[in-house]
XYZ file of C-alpha atoms in Angstrom:
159
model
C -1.768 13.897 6.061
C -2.809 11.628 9.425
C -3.963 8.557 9.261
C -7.301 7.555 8.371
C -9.523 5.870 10.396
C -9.531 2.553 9.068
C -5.798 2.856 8.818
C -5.880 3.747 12.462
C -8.043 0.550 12.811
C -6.111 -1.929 10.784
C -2.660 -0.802 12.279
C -4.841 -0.888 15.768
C -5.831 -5.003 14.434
C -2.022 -5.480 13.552
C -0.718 -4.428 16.689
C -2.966 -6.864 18.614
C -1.841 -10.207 16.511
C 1.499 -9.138 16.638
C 1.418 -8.702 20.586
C -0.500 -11.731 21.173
C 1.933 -13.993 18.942
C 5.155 -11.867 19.964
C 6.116 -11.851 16.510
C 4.979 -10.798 13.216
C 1.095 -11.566 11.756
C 0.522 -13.980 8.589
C -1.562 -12.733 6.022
C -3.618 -15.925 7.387
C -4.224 -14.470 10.703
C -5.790 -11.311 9.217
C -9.060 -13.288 9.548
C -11.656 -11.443 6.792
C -14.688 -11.189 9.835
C -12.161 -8.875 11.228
C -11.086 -6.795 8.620
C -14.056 -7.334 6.110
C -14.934 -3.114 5.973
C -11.555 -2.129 5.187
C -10.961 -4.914 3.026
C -11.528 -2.430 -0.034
C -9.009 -0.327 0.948
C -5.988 -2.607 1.464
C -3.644 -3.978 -1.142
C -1.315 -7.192 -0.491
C 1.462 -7.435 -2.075
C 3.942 -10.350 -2.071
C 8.003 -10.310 -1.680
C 9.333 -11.912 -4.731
C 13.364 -12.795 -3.979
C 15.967 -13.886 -6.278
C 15.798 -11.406 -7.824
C 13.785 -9.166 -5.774
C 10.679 -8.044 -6.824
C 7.350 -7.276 -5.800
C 3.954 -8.358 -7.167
C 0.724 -6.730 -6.466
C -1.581 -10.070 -5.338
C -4.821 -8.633 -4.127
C -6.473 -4.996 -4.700
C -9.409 -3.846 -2.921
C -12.573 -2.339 -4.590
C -12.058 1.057 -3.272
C -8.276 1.317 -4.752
C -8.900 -0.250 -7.422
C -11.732 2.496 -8.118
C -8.714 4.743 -7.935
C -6.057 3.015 -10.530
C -5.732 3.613 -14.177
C -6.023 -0.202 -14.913
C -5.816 -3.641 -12.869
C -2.548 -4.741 -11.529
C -3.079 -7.997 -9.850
C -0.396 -9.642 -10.886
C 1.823 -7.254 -11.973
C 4.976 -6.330 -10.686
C 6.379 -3.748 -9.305
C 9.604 -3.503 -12.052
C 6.986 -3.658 -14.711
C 4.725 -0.685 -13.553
C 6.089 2.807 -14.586
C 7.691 4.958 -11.799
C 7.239 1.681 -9.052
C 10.500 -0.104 -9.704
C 13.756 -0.059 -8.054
C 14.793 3.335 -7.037
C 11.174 4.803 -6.631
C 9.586 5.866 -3.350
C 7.360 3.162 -3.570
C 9.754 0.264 -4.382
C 11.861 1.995 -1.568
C 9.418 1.917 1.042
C 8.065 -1.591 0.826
C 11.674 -2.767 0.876
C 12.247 -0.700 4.229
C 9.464 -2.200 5.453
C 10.070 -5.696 4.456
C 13.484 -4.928 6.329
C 12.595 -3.694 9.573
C 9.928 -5.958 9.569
C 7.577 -2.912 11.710
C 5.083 -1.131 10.452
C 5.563 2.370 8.349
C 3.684 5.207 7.287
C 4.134 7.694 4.142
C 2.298 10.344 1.886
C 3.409 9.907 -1.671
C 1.548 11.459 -4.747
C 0.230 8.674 -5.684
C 0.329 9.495 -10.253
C -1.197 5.964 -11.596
C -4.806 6.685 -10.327
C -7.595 8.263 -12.244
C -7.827 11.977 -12.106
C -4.087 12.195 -12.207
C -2.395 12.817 -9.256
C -3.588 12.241 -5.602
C -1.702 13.159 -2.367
C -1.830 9.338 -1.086
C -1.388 8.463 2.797
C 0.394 4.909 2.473
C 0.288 2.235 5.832
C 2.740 -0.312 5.117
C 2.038 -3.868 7.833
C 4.602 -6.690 7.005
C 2.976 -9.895 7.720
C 5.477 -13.441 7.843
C 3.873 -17.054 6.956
C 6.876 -18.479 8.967
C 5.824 -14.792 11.737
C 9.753 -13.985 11.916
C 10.387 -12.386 7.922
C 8.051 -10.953 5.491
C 7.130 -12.309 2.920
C 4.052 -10.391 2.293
C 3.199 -6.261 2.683
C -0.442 -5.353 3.423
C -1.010 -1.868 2.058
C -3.877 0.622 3.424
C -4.584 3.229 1.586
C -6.069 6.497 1.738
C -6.441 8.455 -0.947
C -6.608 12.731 -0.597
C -7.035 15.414 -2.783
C -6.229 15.795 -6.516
C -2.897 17.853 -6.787
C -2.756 20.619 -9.549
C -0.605 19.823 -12.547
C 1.621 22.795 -12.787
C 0.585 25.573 -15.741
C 2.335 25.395 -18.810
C -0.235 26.893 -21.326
C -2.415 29.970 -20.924
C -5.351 27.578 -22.908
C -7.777 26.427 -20.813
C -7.537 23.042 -21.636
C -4.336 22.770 -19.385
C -5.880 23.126 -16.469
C -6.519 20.183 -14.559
C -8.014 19.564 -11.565
């Protein structure tokens, strides 16, 4: 899966602060007039230390369209299959690490219609702009993925 295009604009935005600072954006430099059409598809999450953790602080409109339920709020060890040792949990740590921006497809399995290939930008963004203490997520959501066939009823079938 590529990139969308707003992920292909927000990393585009990113790139800009980050070069014109020569460090790492805040989440207060990604200025709403700037961002305000992608906003819905964009998560923030912030870095929780001691012990590490990860809470989901804002959702846009478009993802959450997608989940099964809210999580502002909510962190990442208490959400099934995003705690330590997940893909998820493992990504937004490398990315808090390297402090650079990162790209992955993951099935995404707490949205609606049960399991969507999801294209995953990861931008670390620092209040102090040297460590992260926040991860801006932008999402793009593909197609459903077949469950695999375990009955010959039709009712297994999902789409």
């Amino acid at each position: 899966m590529n990139m969308s295009e707003p992920q292909q604009r927000m990393l585009s935005h990113w790139t800009k602060l980050s070069m014109r600072r020569g460090d790492l954006p805040s989440r207060a430099d990604m200025k709403l007039k700037d961002i305000g059409r992608y906003a819905s598809k964009i998560i923030i999450i912030d870095v929780k230390d001691d012990p590490i953790d990860y809470e989901y602080r804002l959702i846009g409109q478009d993802v959450a369209d997608e989940l099964n339920r809210d999580y502002t709020g909510s962190r990442f060890s208490d959400v099934p299959g995003k705690g330590p040792g997940s893909s998820f949990w493992e990504h937004v740590t490398r990315t808090r690490e390297e402090a650079k921006p990162n790209y992955w497809t993951e099935l995404c399995s707490i949205v609606k219609a049960g399991e969507k290939e999801t294209g995953i930008l990861y931008l670390p963004l620092a209040s102090d702009h040297k460590t992260p203490d926040k991860i801006m997520l932008v999402m793009h959501f593909g197609r459903c993925t077949a469950l695999p066939y375990t009955d010959s009823s039709a009712s297994q079938y999902h789409m």
